[in-house]
Coordinates of C-alpha atoms in Angstrom, one line a residue:
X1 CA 240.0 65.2 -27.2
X2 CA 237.6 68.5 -26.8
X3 CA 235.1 67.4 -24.0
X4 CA 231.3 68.0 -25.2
X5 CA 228.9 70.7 -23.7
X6 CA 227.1 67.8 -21.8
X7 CA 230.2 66.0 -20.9
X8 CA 231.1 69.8 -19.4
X9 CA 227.8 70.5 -18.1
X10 CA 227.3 67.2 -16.6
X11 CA 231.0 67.1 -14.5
X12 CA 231.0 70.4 -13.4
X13 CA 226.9 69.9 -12.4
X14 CA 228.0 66.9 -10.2
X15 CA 231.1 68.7 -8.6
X16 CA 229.3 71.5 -7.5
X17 CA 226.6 68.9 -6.2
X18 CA 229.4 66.7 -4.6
X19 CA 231.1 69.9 -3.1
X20 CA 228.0 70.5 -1.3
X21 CA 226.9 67.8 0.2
X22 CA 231.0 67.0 1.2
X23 CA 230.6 70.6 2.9
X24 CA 226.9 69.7 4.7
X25 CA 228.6 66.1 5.9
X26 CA 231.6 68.3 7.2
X27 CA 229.5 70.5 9.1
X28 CA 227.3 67.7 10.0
X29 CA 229.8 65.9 12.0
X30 CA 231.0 68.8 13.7
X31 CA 228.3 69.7 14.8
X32 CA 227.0 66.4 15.4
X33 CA 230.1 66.1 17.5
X34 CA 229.5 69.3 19.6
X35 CA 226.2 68.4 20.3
X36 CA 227.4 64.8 21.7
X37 CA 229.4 66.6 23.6
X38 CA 227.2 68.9 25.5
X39 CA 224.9 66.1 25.6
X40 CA 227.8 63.6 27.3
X41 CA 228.9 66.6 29.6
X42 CA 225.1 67.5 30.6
X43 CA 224.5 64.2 31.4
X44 CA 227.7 63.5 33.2
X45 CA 227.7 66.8 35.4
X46 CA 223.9 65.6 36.3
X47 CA 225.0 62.1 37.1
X48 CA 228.2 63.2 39.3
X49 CA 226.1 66.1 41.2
X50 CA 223.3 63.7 42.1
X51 CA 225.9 61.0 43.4
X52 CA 227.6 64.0 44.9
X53 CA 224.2 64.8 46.9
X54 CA 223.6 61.2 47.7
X55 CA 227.4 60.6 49.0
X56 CA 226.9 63.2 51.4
X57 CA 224.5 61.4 53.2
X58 CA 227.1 58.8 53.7
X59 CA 229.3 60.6 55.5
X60 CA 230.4 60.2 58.8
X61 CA 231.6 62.7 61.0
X62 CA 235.3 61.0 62.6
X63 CA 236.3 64.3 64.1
X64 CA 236.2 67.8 63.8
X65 CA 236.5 68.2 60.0
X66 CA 236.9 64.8 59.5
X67 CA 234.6 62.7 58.1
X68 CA 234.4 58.6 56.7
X69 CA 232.2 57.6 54.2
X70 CA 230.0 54.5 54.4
X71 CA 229.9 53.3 51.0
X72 CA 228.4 49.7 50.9
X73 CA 224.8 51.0 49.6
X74 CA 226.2 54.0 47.7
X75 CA 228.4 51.2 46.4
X76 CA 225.1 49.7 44.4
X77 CA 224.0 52.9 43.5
X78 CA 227.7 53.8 41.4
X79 CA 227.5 50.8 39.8
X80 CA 224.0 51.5 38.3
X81 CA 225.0 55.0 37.5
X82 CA 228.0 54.0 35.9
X83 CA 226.0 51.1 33.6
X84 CA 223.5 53.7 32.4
X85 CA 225.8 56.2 31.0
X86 CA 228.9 54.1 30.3
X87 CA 231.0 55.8 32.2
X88 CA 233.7 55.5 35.3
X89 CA 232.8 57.3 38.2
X90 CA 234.5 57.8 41.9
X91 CA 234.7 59.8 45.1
X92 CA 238.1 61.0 46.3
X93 CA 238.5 63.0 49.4
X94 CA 240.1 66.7 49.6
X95 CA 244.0 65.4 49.1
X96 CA 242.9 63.1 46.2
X97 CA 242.8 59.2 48.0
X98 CA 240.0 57.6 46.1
X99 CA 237.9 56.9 48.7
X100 CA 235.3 54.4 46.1
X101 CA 234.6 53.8 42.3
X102 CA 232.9 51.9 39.5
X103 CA 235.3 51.8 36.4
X104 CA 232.5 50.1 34.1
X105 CA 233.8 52.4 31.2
X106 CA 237.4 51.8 31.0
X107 CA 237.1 48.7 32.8
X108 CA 240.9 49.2 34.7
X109 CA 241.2 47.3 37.9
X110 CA 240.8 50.5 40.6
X111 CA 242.5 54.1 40.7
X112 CA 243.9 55.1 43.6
X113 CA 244.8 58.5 43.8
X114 CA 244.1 61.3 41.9
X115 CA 246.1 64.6 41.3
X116 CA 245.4 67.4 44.0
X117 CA 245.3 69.5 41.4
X118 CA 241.8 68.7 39.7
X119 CA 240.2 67.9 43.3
X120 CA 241.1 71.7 44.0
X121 CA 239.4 72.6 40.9
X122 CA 236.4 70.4 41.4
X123 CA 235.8 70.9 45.0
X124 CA 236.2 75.3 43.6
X125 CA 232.4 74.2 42.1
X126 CA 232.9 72.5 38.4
X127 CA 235.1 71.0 36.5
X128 CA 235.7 70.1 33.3
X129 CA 238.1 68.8 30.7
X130 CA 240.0 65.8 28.8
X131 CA 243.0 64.9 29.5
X132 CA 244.2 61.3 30.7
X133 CA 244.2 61.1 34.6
X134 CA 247.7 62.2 34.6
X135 CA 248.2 58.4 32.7
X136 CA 245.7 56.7 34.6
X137 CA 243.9 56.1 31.0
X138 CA 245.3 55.1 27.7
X139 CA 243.7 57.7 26.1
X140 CA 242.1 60.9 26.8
X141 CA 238.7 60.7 28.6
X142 CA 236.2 63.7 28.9
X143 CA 236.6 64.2 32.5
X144 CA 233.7 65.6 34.6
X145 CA 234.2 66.8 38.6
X146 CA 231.8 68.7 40.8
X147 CA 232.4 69.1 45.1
X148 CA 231.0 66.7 47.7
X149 CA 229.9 68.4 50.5
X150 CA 229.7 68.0 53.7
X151 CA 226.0 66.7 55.7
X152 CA 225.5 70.4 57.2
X153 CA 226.0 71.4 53.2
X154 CA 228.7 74.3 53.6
X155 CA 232.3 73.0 53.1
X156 CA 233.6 70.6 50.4
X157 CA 234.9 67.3 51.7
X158 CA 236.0 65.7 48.6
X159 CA 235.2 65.6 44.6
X160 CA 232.9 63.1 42.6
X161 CA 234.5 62.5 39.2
X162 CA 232.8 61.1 35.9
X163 CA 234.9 59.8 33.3
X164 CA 234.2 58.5 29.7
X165 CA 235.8 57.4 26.6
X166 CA 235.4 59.1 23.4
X167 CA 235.1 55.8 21.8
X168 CA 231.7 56.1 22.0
X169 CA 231.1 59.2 20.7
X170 CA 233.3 58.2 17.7
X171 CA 231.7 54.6 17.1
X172 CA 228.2 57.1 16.3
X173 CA 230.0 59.1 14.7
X174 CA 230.9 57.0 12.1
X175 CA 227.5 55.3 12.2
X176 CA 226.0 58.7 10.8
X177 CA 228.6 58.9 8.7
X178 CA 227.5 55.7 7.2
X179 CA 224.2 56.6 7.0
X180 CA 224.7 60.3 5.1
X181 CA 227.4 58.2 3.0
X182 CA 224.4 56.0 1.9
X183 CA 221.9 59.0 1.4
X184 CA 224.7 60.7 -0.3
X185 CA 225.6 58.2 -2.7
X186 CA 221.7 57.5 -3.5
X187 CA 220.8 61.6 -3.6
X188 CA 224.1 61.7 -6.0
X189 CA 223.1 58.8 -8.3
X190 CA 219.5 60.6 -8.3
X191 CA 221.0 63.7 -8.9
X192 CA 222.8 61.9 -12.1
X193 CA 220.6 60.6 -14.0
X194 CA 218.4 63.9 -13.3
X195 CA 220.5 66.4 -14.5
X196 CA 221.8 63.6 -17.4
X197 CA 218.4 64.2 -18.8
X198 CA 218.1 67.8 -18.0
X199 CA 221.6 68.3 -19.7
X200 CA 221.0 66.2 -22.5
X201 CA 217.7 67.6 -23.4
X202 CA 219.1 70.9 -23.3
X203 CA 222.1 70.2 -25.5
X204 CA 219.9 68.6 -27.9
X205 CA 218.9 71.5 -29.5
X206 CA 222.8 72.4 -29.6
X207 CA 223.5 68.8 -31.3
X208 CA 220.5 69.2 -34.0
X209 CA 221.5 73.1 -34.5
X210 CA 225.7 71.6 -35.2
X211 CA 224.4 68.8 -37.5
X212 CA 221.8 71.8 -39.8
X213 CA 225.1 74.2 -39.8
X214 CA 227.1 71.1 -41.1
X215 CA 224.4 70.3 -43.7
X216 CA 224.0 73.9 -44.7
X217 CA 227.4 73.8 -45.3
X218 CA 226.9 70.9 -47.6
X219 CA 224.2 72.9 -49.4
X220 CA 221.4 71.2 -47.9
X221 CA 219.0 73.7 -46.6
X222 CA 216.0 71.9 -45.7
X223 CA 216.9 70.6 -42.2
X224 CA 214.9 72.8 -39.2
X225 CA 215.2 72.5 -35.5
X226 CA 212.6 70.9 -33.7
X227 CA 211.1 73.3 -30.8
X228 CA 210.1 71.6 -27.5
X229 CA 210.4 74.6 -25.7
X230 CA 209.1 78.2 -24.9
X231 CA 212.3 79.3 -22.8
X232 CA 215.9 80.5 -24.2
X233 CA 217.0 77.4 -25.7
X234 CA 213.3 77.6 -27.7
X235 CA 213.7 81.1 -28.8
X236 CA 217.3 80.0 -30.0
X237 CA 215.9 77.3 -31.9
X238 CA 212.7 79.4 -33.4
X239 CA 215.9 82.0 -34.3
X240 CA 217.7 78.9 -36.1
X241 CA 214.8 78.5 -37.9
X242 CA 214.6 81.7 -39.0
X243 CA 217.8 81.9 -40.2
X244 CA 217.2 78.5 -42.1
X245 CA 214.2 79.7 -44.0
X246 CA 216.0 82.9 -44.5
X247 CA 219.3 81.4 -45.7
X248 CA 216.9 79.2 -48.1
X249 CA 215.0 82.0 -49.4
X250 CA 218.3 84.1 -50.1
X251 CA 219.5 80.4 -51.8
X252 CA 217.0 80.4 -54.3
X253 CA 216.9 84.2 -54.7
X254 CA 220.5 83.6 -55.5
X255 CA 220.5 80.7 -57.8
X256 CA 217.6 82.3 -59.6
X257 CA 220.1 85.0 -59.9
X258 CA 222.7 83.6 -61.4
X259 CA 219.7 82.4 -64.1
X260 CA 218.7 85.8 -64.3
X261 CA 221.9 87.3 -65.0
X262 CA 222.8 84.7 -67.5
X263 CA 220.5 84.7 -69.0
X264 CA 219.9 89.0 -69.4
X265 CA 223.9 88.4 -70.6
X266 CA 223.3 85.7 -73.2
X267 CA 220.4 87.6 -75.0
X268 CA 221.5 91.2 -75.6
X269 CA 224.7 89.6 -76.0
X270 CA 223.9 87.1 -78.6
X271 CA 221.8 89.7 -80.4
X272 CA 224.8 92.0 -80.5
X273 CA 227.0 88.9 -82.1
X274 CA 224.3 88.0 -84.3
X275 CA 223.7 91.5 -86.1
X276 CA 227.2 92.9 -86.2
X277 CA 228.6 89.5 -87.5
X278 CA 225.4 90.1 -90.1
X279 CA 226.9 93.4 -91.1
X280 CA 230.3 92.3 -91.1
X281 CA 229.8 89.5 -93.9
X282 CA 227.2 91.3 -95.8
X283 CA 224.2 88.9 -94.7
X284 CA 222.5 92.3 -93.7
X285 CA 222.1 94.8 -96.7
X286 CA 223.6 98.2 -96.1
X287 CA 220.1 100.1 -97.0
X288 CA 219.0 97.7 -93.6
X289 CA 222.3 98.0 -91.4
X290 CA 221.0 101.6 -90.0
X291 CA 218.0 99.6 -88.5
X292 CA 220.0 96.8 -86.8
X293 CA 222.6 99.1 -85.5
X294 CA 219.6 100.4 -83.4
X295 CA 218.9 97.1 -82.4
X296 CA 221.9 97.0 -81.1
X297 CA 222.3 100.1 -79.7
X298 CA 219.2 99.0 -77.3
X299 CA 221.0 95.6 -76.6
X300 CA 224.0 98.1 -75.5
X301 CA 222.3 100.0 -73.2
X302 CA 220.2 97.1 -71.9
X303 CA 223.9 95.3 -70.9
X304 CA 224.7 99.2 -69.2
X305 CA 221.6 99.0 -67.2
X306 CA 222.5 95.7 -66.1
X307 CA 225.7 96.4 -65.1
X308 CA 224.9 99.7 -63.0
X309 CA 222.8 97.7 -60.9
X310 CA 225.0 95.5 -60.5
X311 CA 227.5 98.0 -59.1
X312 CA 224.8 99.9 -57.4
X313 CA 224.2 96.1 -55.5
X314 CA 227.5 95.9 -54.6
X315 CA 228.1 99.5 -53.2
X316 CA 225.3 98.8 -51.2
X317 CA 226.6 95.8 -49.9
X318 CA 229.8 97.5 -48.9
X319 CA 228.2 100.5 -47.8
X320 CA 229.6 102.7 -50.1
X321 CA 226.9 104.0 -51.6
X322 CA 226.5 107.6 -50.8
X323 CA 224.0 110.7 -51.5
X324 CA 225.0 113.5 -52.8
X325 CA 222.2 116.2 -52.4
X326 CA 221.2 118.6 -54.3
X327 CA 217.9 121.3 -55.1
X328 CA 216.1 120.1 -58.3
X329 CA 212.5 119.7 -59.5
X330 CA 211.3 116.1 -59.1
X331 CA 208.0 116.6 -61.7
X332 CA 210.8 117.8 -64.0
X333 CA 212.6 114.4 -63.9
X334 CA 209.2 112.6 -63.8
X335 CA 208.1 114.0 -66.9
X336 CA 211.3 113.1 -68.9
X337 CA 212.1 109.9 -67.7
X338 CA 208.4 109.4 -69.3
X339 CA 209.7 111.1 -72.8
X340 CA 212.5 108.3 -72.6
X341 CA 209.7 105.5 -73.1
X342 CA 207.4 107.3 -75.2
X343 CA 207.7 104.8 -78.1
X344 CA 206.6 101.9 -75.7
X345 CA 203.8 103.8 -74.6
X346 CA 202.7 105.0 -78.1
X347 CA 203.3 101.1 -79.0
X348 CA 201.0 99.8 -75.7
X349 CA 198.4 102.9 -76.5
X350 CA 198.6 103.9 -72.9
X351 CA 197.1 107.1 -71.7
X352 CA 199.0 109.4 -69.6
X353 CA 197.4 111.2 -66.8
X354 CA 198.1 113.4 -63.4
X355 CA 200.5 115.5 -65.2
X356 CA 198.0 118.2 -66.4
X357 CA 197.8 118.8 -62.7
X358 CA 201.5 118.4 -61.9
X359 CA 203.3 122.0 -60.9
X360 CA 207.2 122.3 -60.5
X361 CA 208.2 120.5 -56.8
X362 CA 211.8 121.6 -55.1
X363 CA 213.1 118.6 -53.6
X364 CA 216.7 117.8 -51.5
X365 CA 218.4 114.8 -52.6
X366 CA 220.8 112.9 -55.2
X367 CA 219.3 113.8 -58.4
X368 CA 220.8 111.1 -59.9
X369 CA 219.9 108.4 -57.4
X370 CA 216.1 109.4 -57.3
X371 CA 216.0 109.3 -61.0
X372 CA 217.1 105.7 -60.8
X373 CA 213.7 105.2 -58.7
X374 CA 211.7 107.5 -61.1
X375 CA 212.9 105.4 -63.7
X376 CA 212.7 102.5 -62.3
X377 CA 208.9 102.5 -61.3
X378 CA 207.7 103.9 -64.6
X379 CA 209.9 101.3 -66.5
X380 CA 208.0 98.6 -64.5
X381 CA 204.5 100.6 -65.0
X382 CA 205.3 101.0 -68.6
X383 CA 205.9 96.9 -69.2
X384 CA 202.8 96.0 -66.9
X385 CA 200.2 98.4 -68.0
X386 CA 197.9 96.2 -70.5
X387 CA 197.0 97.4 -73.7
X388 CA 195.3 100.3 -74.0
X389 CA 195.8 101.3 -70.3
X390 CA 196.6 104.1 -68.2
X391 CA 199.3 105.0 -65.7
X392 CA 198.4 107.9 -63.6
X393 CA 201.2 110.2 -61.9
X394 CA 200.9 112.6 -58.6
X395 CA 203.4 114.5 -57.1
X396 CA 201.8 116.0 -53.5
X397 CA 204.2 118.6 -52.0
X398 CA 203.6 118.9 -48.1
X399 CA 204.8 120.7 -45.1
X400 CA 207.6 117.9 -44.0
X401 CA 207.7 115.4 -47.2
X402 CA 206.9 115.1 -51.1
X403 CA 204.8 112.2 -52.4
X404 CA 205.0 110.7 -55.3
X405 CA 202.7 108.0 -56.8
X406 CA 202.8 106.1 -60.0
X407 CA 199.3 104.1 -61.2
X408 CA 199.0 101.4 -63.6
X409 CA 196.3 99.7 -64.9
X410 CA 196.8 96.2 -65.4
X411 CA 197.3 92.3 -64.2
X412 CA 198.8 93.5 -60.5
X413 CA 200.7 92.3 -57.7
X414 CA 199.3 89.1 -55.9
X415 CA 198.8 89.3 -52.5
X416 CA 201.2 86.6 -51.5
X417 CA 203.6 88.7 -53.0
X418 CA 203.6 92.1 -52.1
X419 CA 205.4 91.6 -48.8
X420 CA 208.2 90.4 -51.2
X421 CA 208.2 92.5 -53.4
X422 CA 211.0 94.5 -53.0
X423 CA 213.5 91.8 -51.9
X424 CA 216.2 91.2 -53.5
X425 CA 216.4 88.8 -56.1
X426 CA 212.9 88.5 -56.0
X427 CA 210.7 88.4 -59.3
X428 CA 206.7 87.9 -58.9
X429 CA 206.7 86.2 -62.7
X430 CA 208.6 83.3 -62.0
X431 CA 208.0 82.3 -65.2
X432 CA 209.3 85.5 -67.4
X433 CA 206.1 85.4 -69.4
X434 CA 205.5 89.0 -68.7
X435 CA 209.3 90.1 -66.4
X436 CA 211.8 88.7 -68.6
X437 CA 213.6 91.2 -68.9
X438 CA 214.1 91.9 -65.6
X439 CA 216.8 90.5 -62.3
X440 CA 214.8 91.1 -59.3
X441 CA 216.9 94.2 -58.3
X442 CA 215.1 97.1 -59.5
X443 CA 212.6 97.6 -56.4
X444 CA 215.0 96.8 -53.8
X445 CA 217.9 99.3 -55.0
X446 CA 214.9 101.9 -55.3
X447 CA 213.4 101.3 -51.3
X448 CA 217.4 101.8 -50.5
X449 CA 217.7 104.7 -52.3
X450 CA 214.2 106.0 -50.6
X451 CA 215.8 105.1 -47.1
X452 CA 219.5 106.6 -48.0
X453 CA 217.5 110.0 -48.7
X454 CA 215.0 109.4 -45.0
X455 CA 212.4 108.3 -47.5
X456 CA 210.0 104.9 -48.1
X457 CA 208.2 103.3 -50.5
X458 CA 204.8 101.1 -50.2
X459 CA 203.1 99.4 -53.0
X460 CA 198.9 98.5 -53.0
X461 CA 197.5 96.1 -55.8
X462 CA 194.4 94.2 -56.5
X463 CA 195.4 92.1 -58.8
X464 CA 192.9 92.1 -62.7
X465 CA 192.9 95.9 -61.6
X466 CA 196.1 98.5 -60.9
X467 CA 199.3 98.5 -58.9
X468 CA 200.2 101.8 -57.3
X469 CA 203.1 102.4 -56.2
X470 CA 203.8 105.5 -53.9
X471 CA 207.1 107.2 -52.6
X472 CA 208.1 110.0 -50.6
X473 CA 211.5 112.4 -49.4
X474 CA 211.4 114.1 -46.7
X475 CA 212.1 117.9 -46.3
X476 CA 215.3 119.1 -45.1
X477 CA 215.0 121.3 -41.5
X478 CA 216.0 124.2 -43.2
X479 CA 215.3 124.6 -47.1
X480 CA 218.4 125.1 -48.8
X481 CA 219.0 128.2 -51.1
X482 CA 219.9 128.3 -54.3
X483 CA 222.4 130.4 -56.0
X484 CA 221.4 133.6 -58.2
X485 CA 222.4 131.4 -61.3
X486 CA 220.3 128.4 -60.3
X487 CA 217.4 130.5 -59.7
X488 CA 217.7 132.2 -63.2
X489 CA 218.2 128.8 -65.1
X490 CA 215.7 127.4 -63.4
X491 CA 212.8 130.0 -64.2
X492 CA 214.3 130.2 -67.9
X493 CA 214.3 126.8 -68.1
X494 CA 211.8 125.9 -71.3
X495 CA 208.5 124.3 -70.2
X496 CA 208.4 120.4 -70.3
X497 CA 206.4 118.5 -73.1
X498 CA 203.9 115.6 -72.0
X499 CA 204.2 112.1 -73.5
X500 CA 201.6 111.7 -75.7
X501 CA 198.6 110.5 -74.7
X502 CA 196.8 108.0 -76.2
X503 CA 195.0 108.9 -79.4
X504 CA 191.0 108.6 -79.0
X505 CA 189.8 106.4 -81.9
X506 CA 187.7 107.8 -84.8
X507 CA 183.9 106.7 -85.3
X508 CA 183.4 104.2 -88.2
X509 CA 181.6 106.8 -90.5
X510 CA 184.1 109.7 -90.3
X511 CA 187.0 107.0 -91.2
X512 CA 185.0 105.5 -94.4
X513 CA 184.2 109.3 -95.1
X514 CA 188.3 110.0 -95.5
X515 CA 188.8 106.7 -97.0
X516 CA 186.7 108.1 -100.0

């Protein structure tokens, strides 16, 4: 079974805790160790030296080199020493006959002799080691031996020893040991539950992120990610977030969609099947079919529309859409993508103006792409402009760009939806009172045309008032040159005719005057 984050977190946490304080314990006892050890040898060298000093008053000159020691009341004296630091001390002469000695430490019944061998070494100044007597101890003692000299305090006459057991030193040992096992065990179950909470407070986030993915999965998209935090695990939930509300929005962008395209399929579609069938069986009179094939001629080319930008979606998507550039005149296409809705603005009255002051602009781009977003923004200008309005063009030519903005009277943009508005999907008439004929595509394929060319598009509105609407392509570094036959065509080229703009209304008395 896959161990959880926390689980993960929380074991390898307390390792790396336990690791630690196993390596401070380790170190702590060795050098809790070497301390007692200098500490043990200070104290013995100190002890032996000063019974060393006071033995030498005790001595008794025999003969020449030869001395006897009077040890009754440096007997006493021993005995105390050796209580105090637990610890067998006694006085050997140059050969190694122990000459007196208090064994309060190891508590054997007298030593006799000792080797020559560490007298030589002691009476040489100092010595020190562990080792067992040569087996007069069980076990190996730290040994201590410095000279006893002689009254006149020039030659050696024997050795003071100090012996002790390690025992000791072990026996505190382990009583530390005790101890830092106790403070370990209680800093370890502290540092449990501590980083327990720590961990699980940070996974949390983790836990509630699995469990929105699972429900987004399921469809659900209205769980969130509760914040408690400003640091990385906060931003990563604020992203989550995000991402939620994003994956809603493109949700119901989608669903609505699917309604869109259903329903821009089922009415063209059933309008075709309605008048052909009509024709077909004779419903509609053949003076009348010319009319309806019309109709349905429109419904065609509605259904073409609809399926272009669908493609156009989809190469997007892929990234396949490319430009392919080319020198044309972008008032050119302006003007006739007007002439292609010239009826619906004849129908709507709508006055035409900015193209008395329009003159012939070069621009470098896909002619066919950027008369997609010609057409696209005077198609939406054309079915928002209120009766009797105006839409107003203007094509600016500059150093480095070329504007274009199309004006429309009319009910506007509201301001909630502006930033919106050229999402994908999205539609500012959720009702399709005034937009039913359209999917929501339209303004996002023309801002990703604009950007395919280097361009942009921004859009201003107050809404009872106008919507403008205002492009721009940037200028290649070096303008490109057209052949001898391009430039030919293009100044032959026959001059463009204006839509018709709206006809001014005659006064009451010049109307009856006709009428008679």
């Amino acid at each position: 079974m896959q161990r959880s984050i926390f689980k993960r977190y929380l074991s390898i946490t307390m390792a790396i805790i336990l690791l630690g304080f196993t390596i401070l314990g380790s170190m702590m006892m060795v050098f809790f160790g070497k301390y007692w050890r200098q500490e043990k040898e200070g104290l013995l060298t100190q002890n032996a030296s000063s019974i060393a000093q006071t033995a030498g008053r005790f001595l008794k000159e025999k003969s020449e080199g030869k001395y006897e020691l009077q040890g009754d009341v440096l007997m006493h004296f021993m005995e105390s020493f050796s209580m105090s630091i637990e610890a067998d001390i006694f006085i050997t002469d140059l050969d190694g006959n122990v000459l007196l000695g208090s064994y309060e430490c190891s508590r054997v019944e007298g030593i006799e002799k000792v080797q020559p061998f560490y007298v030589a070494r002691a009476s040489e100044g100092l010595y020190k080691g562990r080792g067992s007597f040569e087996g007069l101890y069980k076990e190996n003692y730290y040994i201590i031996g410095v000279p006893m000299l002689a009254p006149e305090g020039t030659l050696p006459v024997g050795a003071v020893f100090a012996t002790t057991s390690p025992a000791s030193m072990s026996a505190m040992q382990l009583e530390a040991f005790k101890i830092f096992l106790v403070a370990a065990a209680l800093a370890l179950g502290i540092s449990f539950c501590a980083v327990g909470v720590f961990a699980y407070r940070m996974v949390r986030p983790l836990r509630q992120m699995s469990a929105a993915a699972r429900s987004f999965g399921a469809g659900d998209f209205s769980v969130r990610v509760q914040v408690t935090s400003e640091d990385e695990m906060g931003q990563l939930a604020m992203s989550f977030n995000n991402m939620a509300n994003s994956l809603t929005n493109s949700e119901g962008m989608r669903r609505s969609f699917i309604a869109n395209v259903s329903h821009e399929l089922k009415t063209p579609m059933t309008t075709i099947a309605g008048f052909i069938d009509g024709i077909l069986d004779g419903t509609i009179p053949q003076g009348e079919q010319s009319k309806y094939l019309h109709i349905v001629s429109g419904e065609v080319k509605r259904l073409s529309r609809l399926v272009k930008s669908m493609l156009d979606l989809s190469r997007i998507d892929s990234g396949d859409m490319q430009i392919h550039p080319c020198s044309f005149d972008i008032t050119n296409t302006v003007v006739n993508t007007l002439l292609t809705f010239e009826q619906a603005i004849d129908e709507k009255g709508i006055e035409i103006g900015g193209l008395e002051e329009a003159a012939p602009v070069t621009v470098w781009g896909d002619q066919d792409l950027l008369h997609q977003v010609v057409y696209n923004l005077l198609e939406n200008a054309v079915k928002f402009t209120n009766q009797g309005g105006s839409i107003r063009v203007g094509i600016i030519d500059s150093v480095d760009r070329t504007t274009v903005t199309i004006e429309n009277t009319g009910p506007g943009i509201a301001p909630e939806d502006l930033p919106m508005i050229f999402d994908r999907f999205y539609k500012g008439d959720k009702s399709r009172s005034r937009d039913k004929n359209g999917m929501g595509l339209g303004l996002y394929l023309v801002r990703t045309i604009l950007q395919l060319h280097g361009g942009n598009i921004q859009v201003s509105s107050i809404q009872g008032q106008y919507c403008r609407f205002e492009f721009y392509i940037p200028k290649p570094q070096e303008s490109p040159r057209l052949k001898d036959g391009q430039q030919k065509a293009k100044e032959g080229a026959p001059k463009l005719r204006e839509p018709r703009a709206k006809k001014a209304k005659k006064p009451e008395t010049e109307r009856s005057k006709e009428d008679e």
